[in-house]
mmCIF file of C-alpha atoms in Angstrom:
data_model
loop_
_atom_site.group_PDB
_atom_site.id
_atom_site.type_symbol
_atom_site.label_atom_id
_atom_site.label_comp_id
_atom_site.label_asym_id
_atom_site.label_seq_id
_atom_site.Cartn_x
_atom_site.Cartn_y
_atom_site.Cartn_z
ATOM 1 C CA MET A 192 106.832 135.780 124.120
ATOM 2 C CA PRO A 193 110.612 137.081 124.303
ATOM 3 C CA ASP A 194 112.881 134.116 123.127
ATOM 4 C CA THR A 195 115.035 132.760 125.491
ATOM 5 C CA PRO A 196 118.769 133.016 124.840
ATOM 6 C CA GLY A 197 120.664 129.850 122.926
ATOM 7 C CA ALA A 198 117.181 128.433 123.121
ATOM 8 C CA PRO A 199 116.727 128.345 118.966
ATOM 9 C CA LEU A 200 120.060 127.057 118.336
ATOM 10 C CA LEU A 201 119.459 124.342 120.834
ATOM 11 C CA ARG A 202 115.966 123.719 119.648
ATOM 12 C CA ARG A 203 117.382 123.121 116.067
ATOM 13 C CA ARG A 204 120.034 121.006 117.185
ATOM 14 C CA LEU A 205 117.989 118.900 118.943
ATOM 15 C CA VAL A 206 115.726 118.608 116.428
ATOM 16 C CA THR A 207 117.860 117.699 113.961
ATOM 17 C CA ASP A 208 119.132 114.780 116.422
ATOM 18 C CA MET A 209 115.258 113.690 117.198
ATOM 19 C CA VAL A 210 115.156 113.405 113.054
ATOM 20 C CA ASP A 211 117.963 110.916 113.506
ATOM 21 C CA TRP A 212 116.324 109.095 116.004
ATOM 22 C CA ASN A 213 114.692 106.869 113.325
ATOM 23 C CA MET A 214 118.143 105.972 112.212
ATOM 24 C CA VAL A 215 120.087 105.262 115.627
ATOM 25 C CA LEU A 216 119.406 103.461 118.232
ATOM 26 C CA LEU A 217 119.425 105.552 121.576
ATOM 27 C CA THR A 218 120.254 103.734 125.034
ATOM 28 C CA ARG A 219 117.209 104.830 127.698
ATOM 29 C CA ARG A 220 119.254 106.711 129.262
ATOM 30 C CA GLU A 221 120.229 109.048 126.319
ATOM 31 C CA LEU A 222 116.434 108.689 125.282
ATOM 32 C CA SER A 223 115.507 109.847 128.758
ATOM 33 C CA ILE A 224 117.741 112.870 128.259
ATOM 34 C CA ARG A 225 116.494 114.211 125.168
ATOM 35 C CA ILE A 226 112.959 113.941 126.178
ATOM 36 C CA LYS A 227 113.851 115.998 129.442
ATOM 37 C CA ILE A 228 115.570 118.659 127.374
ATOM 38 C CA LEU A 229 112.726 119.069 124.874
ATOM 39 C CA HIS A 230 110.634 119.151 127.909
ATOM 40 C CA VAL A 231 112.188 121.865 129.370
ATOM 41 C CA ILE A 232 112.319 123.916 125.835
ATOM 42 C CA ASN A 233 108.809 123.546 124.647
ATOM 43 C CA ASN A 234 107.535 124.645 128.405
ATOM 44 C CA ILE A 235 110.162 127.959 128.005
ATOM 45 C CA LEU A 236 109.014 128.154 123.973
ATOM 46 C CA PHE A 237 105.578 127.256 124.108
ATOM 47 C CA PRO A 238 104.187 126.869 127.702
ATOM 48 C CA SER A 239 100.587 126.588 126.093
ATOM 49 C CA ILE A 240 101.787 123.169 124.708
ATOM 50 C CA TYR A 241 101.379 120.749 127.924
ATOM 51 C CA MET A 242 103.956 117.417 127.799
ATOM 52 C CA PRO A 243 102.502 115.004 130.586
ATOM 53 C CA SER A 244 105.301 113.715 132.454
ATOM 54 C CA SER A 245 104.214 110.249 131.095
ATOM 55 C CA SER A 246 106.015 111.502 127.892
ATOM 56 C CA LEU A 247 109.247 111.155 129.559
ATOM 57 C CA HIS A 248 109.001 107.301 129.928
ATOM 58 C CA VAL A 249 108.848 106.515 126.076
ATOM 59 C CA SER A 250 109.554 103.134 125.125
ATOM 60 C CA LEU A 251 112.876 102.257 122.927
ATOM 61 C CA GLN A 252 110.653 102.952 119.757
ATOM 62 C CA PRO A 253 111.757 106.299 118.797
ATOM 63 C CA SER A 254 109.675 105.952 115.553
ATOM 64 C CA GLN A 255 106.445 106.079 118.069
ATOM 65 C CA PHE A 256 107.593 109.562 119.239
ATOM 66 C CA SER A 257 105.570 111.989 117.068
ATOM 67 C CA LEU A 258 106.366 116.280 117.511
ATOM 68 C CA PRO A 259 104.104 118.345 116.222
ATOM 69 C CA ALA A 260 103.862 118.338 112.106
ATOM 70 C CA CYS A 261 106.632 121.263 111.290
ATOM 71 C CA THR A 262 106.175 123.202 114.168
ATOM 72 C CA ILE A 263 109.397 122.363 115.492
ATOM 73 C CA MET A 264 111.008 119.821 112.616
ATOM 74 C CA ASP A 265 113.267 121.516 109.947
ATOM 75 C CA TYR A 266 110.835 120.940 107.074
ATOM 76 C CA SER A 267 114.067 120.626 104.355
ATOM 77 C CA THR A 268 115.654 118.069 107.167
ATOM 78 C CA LEU A 269 112.381 115.743 107.341
ATOM 79 C CA ARG A 270 112.087 115.665 103.778
ATOM 80 C CA ARG A 271 115.579 114.491 103.205
ATOM 81 C CA GLN A 272 114.766 112.161 105.603
ATOM 82 C CA ILE A 273 111.898 110.774 104.102
ATOM 83 C CA THR A 274 113.882 110.766 100.732
ATOM 84 C CA PHE A 275 116.629 108.472 102.259
ATOM 85 C CA MET A 276 114.037 106.222 103.875
ATOM 86 C CA LYS A 277 112.339 105.126 100.929
ATOM 87 C CA LYS A 278 115.681 104.967 98.984
ATOM 88 C CA SER A 279 116.557 102.341 101.490
ATOM 89 C CA PHE A 280 113.610 100.408 100.718
ATOM 90 C CA PHE A 281 114.263 100.200 97.477
ATOM 91 C CA ASP A 282 118.230 99.391 97.746
ATOM 92 C CA GLN A 283 117.435 96.695 100.686
ATOM 93 C CA GLY A 284 114.671 95.118 98.337
ATOM 94 C CA TYR A 285 111.425 95.619 100.651
ATOM 95 C CA LEU A 286 109.864 97.538 97.780
ATOM 96 C CA ASP A 287 109.885 97.655 94.099
ATOM 97 C CA GLU A 288 108.644 100.010 90.888
ATOM 98 C CA GLN A 289 105.267 99.088 91.597
ATOM 99 C CA PHE A 290 105.219 101.406 94.663
ATOM 100 C CA ASN A 291 106.256 104.153 92.888
ATOM 101 C CA GLN A 292 103.265 103.375 90.487
ATOM 102 C CA LEU A 293 101.119 104.056 93.731
ATOM 103 C CA GLU A 294 102.604 106.953 94.369
ATOM 104 C CA GLU A 295 102.135 108.308 90.563
ATOM 105 C CA LEU A 296 98.457 107.904 91.138
ATOM 106 C CA GLN A 297 98.360 109.968 94.365
ATOM 107 C CA ASP A 298 97.147 113.400 93.617
ATOM 108 C CA GLU A 299 94.675 116.295 94.883
ATOM 109 C CA SER A 300 91.957 114.398 94.157
ATOM 110 C CA SER A 301 93.303 111.354 96.156
ATOM 111 C CA PRO A 302 95.927 112.598 98.439
ATOM 112 C CA ASN A 303 96.796 109.527 100.808
ATOM 113 C CA PHE A 304 95.873 107.469 98.148
ATOM 114 C CA VAL A 305 99.017 105.590 98.768
ATOM 115 C CA GLU A 306 98.982 105.161 102.861
ATOM 116 C CA GLU A 307 95.404 103.874 102.093
ATOM 117 C CA VAL A 308 96.573 100.839 99.742
ATOM 118 C CA VAL A 309 98.753 100.136 102.146
ATOM 119 C CA ALA A 310 96.619 100.112 105.292
ATOM 120 C CA LEU A 311 94.714 98.030 103.142
ATOM 121 C CA PHE A 312 97.203 95.558 102.519
ATOM 122 C CA LEU A 313 98.551 95.868 106.213
ATOM 123 C CA LYS A 314 94.824 95.273 107.271
ATOM 124 C CA ASP A 315 94.200 92.277 105.088
ATOM 125 C CA SER A 316 97.715 90.347 105.118
ATOM 126 C CA PRO A 317 97.862 89.259 109.148
ATOM 127 C CA ARG A 318 94.506 87.356 107.904
ATOM 128 C CA LEU A 319 95.952 85.309 105.299
ATOM 129 C CA LEU A 320 99.128 84.663 107.327
ATOM 130 C CA THR A 321 96.821 83.591 110.489
ATOM 131 C CA ASN A 322 94.401 81.350 107.917
ATOM 132 C CA ILE A 323 97.717 80.212 106.231
ATOM 133 C CA GLU A 324 99.505 78.829 109.631
ATOM 134 C CA HIS A 325 95.750 77.305 110.746
ATOM 135 C CA THR A 326 95.908 75.544 107.126
ATOM 136 C CA ILE A 327 99.337 74.326 107.661
ATOM 137 C CA GLY A 328 98.029 72.658 111.391
ATOM 138 C CA LYS A 329 95.517 70.996 109.700
ATOM 139 C CA TYR A 330 95.438 67.294 109.126
ATOM 140 C CA PRO A 331 95.283 66.110 106.285
ATOM 141 C CA GLN A 332 97.226 68.854 104.432
ATOM 142 C CA ASP A 333 95.287 71.118 102.474
ATOM 143 C CA PHE A 334 98.246 71.938 99.625
ATOM 144 C CA HIS A 335 95.363 73.545 97.615
ATOM 145 C CA ARG A 336 93.793 75.797 99.997
ATOM 146 C CA LEU A 337 97.198 76.864 101.272
ATOM 147 C CA ASP A 338 98.334 77.199 97.438
ATOM 148 C CA SER A 339 95.198 79.844 97.172
ATOM 149 C CA LEU A 340 96.266 81.625 100.358
ATOM 150 C CA VAL A 341 99.313 82.853 99.259
ATOM 151 C CA HIS A 342 97.937 83.381 96.064
ATOM 152 C CA GLN A 343 95.929 86.246 97.629
ATOM 153 C CA LEU A 344 98.813 87.481 99.786
ATOM 154 C CA LYS A 345 101.124 87.081 96.951
ATOM 155 C CA GLY A 346 99.096 89.505 94.994
ATOM 156 C CA SER A 347 98.438 92.072 97.542
ATOM 157 C CA GLY A 348 101.999 92.386 98.549
ATOM 158 C CA SER A 349 102.893 92.419 94.276
ATOM 159 C CA SER A 350 99.836 95.330 94.384
ATOM 160 C CA ILE A 351 101.858 97.568 96.781
ATOM 161 C CA GLY A 352 105.515 96.452 95.643
ATOM 162 C CA ALA A 353 106.235 94.346 98.539
ATOM 163 C CA VAL A 354 108.991 92.369 96.806
ATOM 164 C CA ARG A 355 110.256 90.353 99.421
ATOM 165 C CA MET A 356 107.146 89.121 100.369
ATOM 166 C CA LYS A 357 106.314 88.317 96.807
ATOM 167 C CA ASN A 358 109.640 86.190 96.497
ATOM 168 C CA GLU A 359 108.792 84.537 99.949
ATOM 169 C CA CYS A 360 105.198 83.679 98.754
ATOM 170 C CA SER A 361 106.649 81.734 95.308
ATOM 171 C CA VAL A 362 108.937 79.802 97.525
ATOM 172 C CA PHE A 363 105.968 79.044 99.556
ATOM 173 C CA LYS A 364 103.912 77.820 96.519
ATOM 174 C CA ALA A 365 106.887 75.876 95.226
ATOM 175 C CA HIS A 366 106.645 73.759 98.229
ATOM 176 C CA CYS A 367 102.865 73.466 98.004
ATOM 177 C CA ASN A 368 103.471 72.355 94.189
ATOM 178 C CA ASP A 369 105.980 69.956 95.726
ATOM 179 C CA LYS A 370 103.701 68.535 98.747
ATOM 180 C CA ASN A 371 106.608 69.761 101.356
ATOM 181 C CA LEU A 372 104.886 70.900 104.568
ATOM 182 C CA GLU A 373 107.574 71.376 106.326
ATOM 183 C CA GLY A 374 108.897 73.591 103.797
ATOM 184 C CA CYS A 375 105.831 75.415 103.889
ATOM 185 C CA ARG A 376 106.168 76.114 107.518
ATOM 186 C CA ARG A 377 109.755 77.686 107.354
ATOM 187 C CA SER A 378 108.656 79.584 104.490
ATOM 188 C CA LEU A 379 105.588 81.032 106.473
ATOM 189 C CA GLN A 380 108.092 82.119 109.380
ATOM 190 C CA ARG A 381 110.212 83.925 106.978
ATOM 191 C CA MET A 382 106.873 85.616 105.528
ATOM 192 C CA LYS A 383 106.176 86.515 108.981
ATOM 193 C CA ARG A 384 109.248 88.129 109.664
ATOM 194 C CA GLU A 385 109.374 89.807 106.284
ATOM 195 C CA HIS A 386 105.490 91.272 107.042
ATOM 196 C CA ALA A 387 106.630 92.281 110.538
ATOM 197 C CA THR A 388 109.838 94.220 108.891
ATOM 198 C CA LEU A 389 107.878 95.927 106.396
ATOM 199 C CA LYS A 390 105.305 97.085 108.434
ATOM 200 C CA GLN A 391 107.488 98.688 110.850
ATOM 201 C CA LYS A 392 109.119 100.142 107.737
ATOM 202 C CA LEU A 393 105.944 101.259 106.087
ATOM 203 C CA GLU A 394 104.756 102.985 109.145
ATOM 204 C CA SER A 395 107.638 104.840 109.909
ATOM 205 C CA TYR A 396 107.731 106.424 106.608
ATOM 206 C CA PHE A 397 104.185 107.179 106.522
ATOM 207 C CA GLN A 398 104.083 108.957 110.089
ATOM 208 C CA LEU A 399 107.305 110.995 108.691
ATOM 209 C CA LEU A 400 105.069 111.653 105.918
ATOM 210 C CA ARG A 401 102.214 112.937 108.017
ATOM 211 C CA GLN A 402 104.282 115.238 109.578
ATOM 212 C CA VAL A 403 105.324 117.051 106.045
ATOM 213 C CA ALA A 404 101.787 117.215 104.874
ATOM 214 C CA PRO A 405 99.858 119.623 106.684
ATOM 215 C CA ARG A 406 102.854 122.198 105.306
ATOM 216 C CA GLU A 407 102.654 120.835 101.861
ATOM 217 C CA HIS A 408 98.728 121.204 101.812
ATOM 218 C CA ALA A 409 99.572 124.636 102.979
ATOM 219 C CA VAL A 410 101.992 125.339 100.056
ATOM 220 C CA ASN A 411 99.755 123.846 97.391
ATOM 221 C CA SER A 412 96.798 125.554 98.404
ATOM 222 C CA ARG A 413 98.768 129.209 97.682
ATOM 223 C CA LYS A 414 99.386 127.873 94.176
ATOM 224 C CA MET B 157 99.397 109.197 83.403
ATOM 225 C CA THR B 158 97.549 111.572 80.942
ATOM 226 C CA THR B 159 93.514 111.587 81.323
ATOM 227 C CA SER B 160 92.899 115.085 79.281
ATOM 228 C CA THR B 161 92.569 112.865 75.636
ATOM 229 C CA VAL B 162 89.012 111.255 77.522
ATOM 230 C CA GLN B 163 86.192 113.031 76.427
ATOM 231 C CA GLY B 164 82.508 112.184 75.574
ATOM 232 C CA SER B 165 79.821 110.437 78.098
ATOM 233 C CA PRO B 166 81.275 108.513 81.246
ATOM 234 C CA VAL B 167 82.485 105.096 80.401
ATOM 235 C CA LYS B 168 80.301 102.728 82.778
ATOM 236 C CA ALA B 169 82.693 100.308 84.208
ATOM 237 C CA LEU B 170 82.350 96.966 85.874
ATOM 238 C CA ILE B 171 84.983 95.643 88.514
ATOM 239 C CA VAL B 172 84.768 91.558 89.331
ATOM 240 C CA GLU B 173 87.254 91.648 92.071
ATOM 241 C CA ASP B 174 87.183 89.465 95.315
ATOM 242 C CA THR B 175 90.541 91.546 97.038
ATOM 243 C CA PRO B 176 89.780 95.267 98.207
ATOM 244 C CA ILE B 177 93.096 96.084 97.317
ATOM 245 C CA HIS B 178 93.160 95.244 94.072
ATOM 246 C CA ALA B 179 89.505 96.930 93.601
ATOM 247 C CA PHE B 180 90.809 99.674 95.258
ATOM 248 C CA ILE B 181 93.371 100.553 93.003
ATOM 249 C CA LEU B 182 91.445 99.749 89.881
ATOM 250 C CA SER B 183 88.942 102.007 91.184
ATOM 251 C CA THR B 184 91.339 104.941 91.730
ATOM 252 C CA ILE B 185 92.771 104.393 88.117
ATOM 253 C CA LEU B 186 89.348 104.663 86.547
ATOM 254 C CA ARG B 187 88.218 107.606 88.431
ATOM 255 C CA LYS B 188 91.011 109.502 86.428
ATOM 256 C CA PHE B 189 89.465 108.498 83.512
ATOM 257 C CA HIS B 190 85.914 110.123 84.974
ATOM 258 C CA CYS B 191 84.597 106.168 84.314
ATOM 259 C CA GLU B 192 81.263 105.209 86.463
ATOM 260 C CA ILE B 193 82.594 102.446 88.336
ATOM 261 C CA THR B 194 80.636 99.189 89.907
ATOM 262 C CA VAL B 195 82.507 96.955 91.615
ATOM 263 C CA ALA B 196 81.006 93.158 91.958
ATOM 264 C CA GLU B 197 82.852 91.072 94.645
ATOM 265 C CA ASN B 198 82.236 87.569 92.773
ATOM 266 C CA GLY B 199 81.535 86.649 89.445
ATOM 267 C CA ASN B 200 77.896 85.660 90.299
ATOM 268 C CA GLU B 201 77.294 89.472 91.363
ATOM 269 C CA ALA B 202 78.584 90.479 88.207
ATOM 270 C CA VAL B 203 76.090 88.301 86.056
ATOM 271 C CA GLN B 204 72.967 89.463 88.398
ATOM 272 C CA LEU B 205 74.060 92.970 87.470
ATOM 273 C CA PHE B 206 73.212 91.845 83.853
ATOM 274 C CA LEU B 207 70.285 89.743 84.712
ATOM 275 C CA GLU B 208 68.900 92.755 86.567
ATOM 276 C CA GLY B 209 69.511 95.055 82.972
ATOM 277 C CA LYS B 210 72.610 96.715 83.777
ATOM 278 C CA LYS B 211 74.690 97.845 80.984
ATOM 279 C CA PHE B 212 78.168 98.393 81.020
ATOM 280 C CA ASP B 213 80.876 99.623 78.165
ATOM 281 C CA ILE B 214 83.894 97.638 80.094
ATOM 282 C CA ILE B 215 84.544 94.851 82.706
ATOM 283 C CA PHE B 216 87.852 94.292 84.355
ATOM 284 C CA CYS B 217 87.291 90.671 86.034
ATOM 285 C CA ASP B 218 89.658 88.560 88.103
ATOM 286 C CA LYS B 219 90.240 85.084 87.533
ATOM 287 C CA GLU B 220 90.071 83.118 91.102
ATOM 288 C CA MET B 221 86.790 84.362 93.162
ATOM 289 C CA PRO B 222 84.650 82.750 95.359
ATOM 290 C CA VAL B 223 80.954 81.496 94.344
ATOM 291 C CA MET B 224 82.246 82.202 90.592
ATOM 292 C CA SER B 225 85.121 82.589 88.887
ATOM 293 C CA GLY B 226 86.231 85.105 86.200
ATOM 294 C CA PRO B 227 86.033 83.191 82.818
ATOM 295 C CA GLU B 228 82.964 81.612 84.120
ATOM 296 C CA ALA B 229 81.275 84.701 85.045
ATOM 297 C CA ILE B 230 82.456 85.839 81.375
ATOM 298 C CA GLU B 231 80.939 82.889 79.238
ATOM 299 C CA LYS B 232 77.438 83.784 81.288
ATOM 300 C CA ILE B 233 77.709 87.660 80.406
ATOM 301 C CA ARG B 234 78.748 86.466 76.753
ATOM 302 C CA ALA B 235 75.651 83.554 76.857
ATOM 303 C CA LEU B 236 73.597 86.653 77.513
ATOM 304 C CA GLY B 237 73.712 88.321 73.942
ATOM 305 C CA GLU B 238 76.442 91.036 75.926
ATOM 306 C CA SER B 239 78.647 91.005 72.993
ATOM 307 C CA HIS B 240 79.463 94.783 72.715
ATOM 308 C CA VAL B 241 81.046 95.244 76.240
ATOM 309 C CA LYS B 242 85.069 95.114 76.302
ATOM 310 C CA ILE B 243 85.972 92.496 78.385
ATOM 311 C CA VAL B 244 89.559 92.662 80.192
ATOM 312 C CA GLY B 245 90.535 89.459 82.345
ATOM 313 C CA VAL B 246 92.787 90.440 84.914
ATOM 314 C CA SER B 247 95.227 87.713 87.200
ATOM 315 C CA ALA B 248 98.136 87.043 88.478
ATOM 316 C CA GLY B 249 99.331 84.418 86.272
ATOM 317 C CA TYR B 250 100.461 84.759 82.802
ATOM 318 C CA ASP B 251 99.473 80.859 81.617
ATOM 319 C CA LEU B 252 95.746 82.360 82.699
ATOM 320 C CA GLU B 253 95.074 84.227 79.414
ATOM 321 C CA GLN B 254 94.213 80.966 77.529
ATOM 322 C CA SER B 255 91.403 80.645 80.133
ATOM 323 C CA PHE B 256 90.029 84.242 79.746
ATOM 324 C CA MET B 257 90.096 84.183 76.110
ATOM 325 C CA SER B 258 88.610 81.302 75.985
ATOM 326 C CA ALA B 259 85.781 82.747 77.693
ATOM 327 C CA GLY B 260 85.383 85.334 75.606
ATOM 328 C CA ALA B 261 87.824 87.933 77.353
ATOM 329 C CA ASP B 262 88.674 90.752 74.800
ATOM 330 C CA ILE B 263 92.042 91.519 76.487
ATOM 331 C CA PHE B 264 94.417 89.760 79.332
ATOM 332 C CA LEU B 265 96.129 92.209 81.779
ATOM 333 C CA PRO B 266 98.563 90.720 84.045
ATOM 334 C CA LYS B 267 99.112 91.458 87.681
ATOM 335 C CA PRO B 268 100.281 93.662 88.809
ATOM 336 C CA MET B 269 98.936 96.169 86.412
ATOM 337 C CA LYS B 270 100.618 98.644 84.170
ATOM 338 C CA PHE B 271 98.539 101.670 85.011
ATOM 339 C CA ASP B 272 99.563 102.985 81.278
ATOM 340 C CA VAL B 273 98.343 100.605 79.456
ATOM 341 C CA VAL B 274 94.881 101.294 81.042
ATOM 342 C CA GLY B 275 94.107 104.697 79.242
ATOM 343 C CA PRO B 276 93.930 103.480 75.916
ATOM 344 C CA ILE B 277 91.840 100.476 76.814
ATOM 345 C CA ILE B 278 89.612 103.397 77.927
ATOM 346 C CA GLN B 279 90.070 105.831 75.223
ATOM 347 C CA GLU B 280 89.296 102.730 72.784
ATOM 348 C CA VAL B 281 85.907 102.027 74.474
ATOM 349 C CA MET B 282 84.815 105.660 74.671
ATOM 350 C CA ASN B 283 85.684 106.009 70.949
ATOM 351 C CA LYS B 284 83.837 103.257 70.389
ATOM 352 C CA LYS B 285 80.764 104.635 72.449
ATOM 353 C CA ASN B 286 80.982 107.770 71.203
ATOM 354 C CA ASN B 287 80.525 106.794 67.107
ATOM 355 C CA SER B 288 78.114 104.850 68.033
ATOM 356 C CA MET B 289 76.191 107.699 69.631
ATOM 357 C CA VAL B 290 76.274 109.671 66.213
#
């Protein structure tokens, strides 16, 4: 199919802009305009790829908008975004060296190991947080049970390198030791916020990783 | 992490751990050393395996578990005459080492586990196993 004049340049600039969406908060109008442009380009260049009109009405969560893996996105740009994102996790204190250790375990025999470990953590940790909240609300207070639950959460968080979660769990345990119920309540709220932030960041990270995965798998297969 | 030095028949490893994420990580590490892996979710399950006649070369055992704790399970396993099996206590608190060692563990590893310490332990077990077969 003949290339529309100017379309590849426009496509590359739009793609580069879309990579930045994970870093920049757009207004609803800006987001809507960019979606419409992408819709027009896709219809011109890739008429077999159907973008339903409902995709024009996306929420203000750019990380939820998935691009076809490496068909449009510049691979090296995507890789740079992934590296930048991971570095920010360490610089901002969300993850520590344990996360690197998990990545070292990942290989061809277990290609999705890190994501699977994180998925286990994100699956189990809400249950623990709910149990902690439920136990805090009980009377008489059961600080031994609370300590046990937080110990589990701390261990799980430590195993993926979630250092902020781990530190807040230590604060909670100290409040348990002091039988300080109000301190436990405040610490729980902080733990829940840290957990929500970590979840959002890691999900965005793995969404980007999945976009380079098919290309990297093809490259590795040719070796 | 190097695995090429591990040779001979596979090491039979028992993981006693109630937290799925820890069991999954340790299983992945041990699989790289070609271990045959069995997972028990608490100390009682681990003891039952030995009562059924199962044999293992190494046990990685958590401390706090439902039904039966790690140290309690280790005591019972040693009481069954299983003196040859290498037992590694694994837990998040450094102050828990003594409870594992008193129960009969050979080594204590704090959590989160440093993956590069597992290789030499498996190699030692492998060497001992191969020497006993000669």
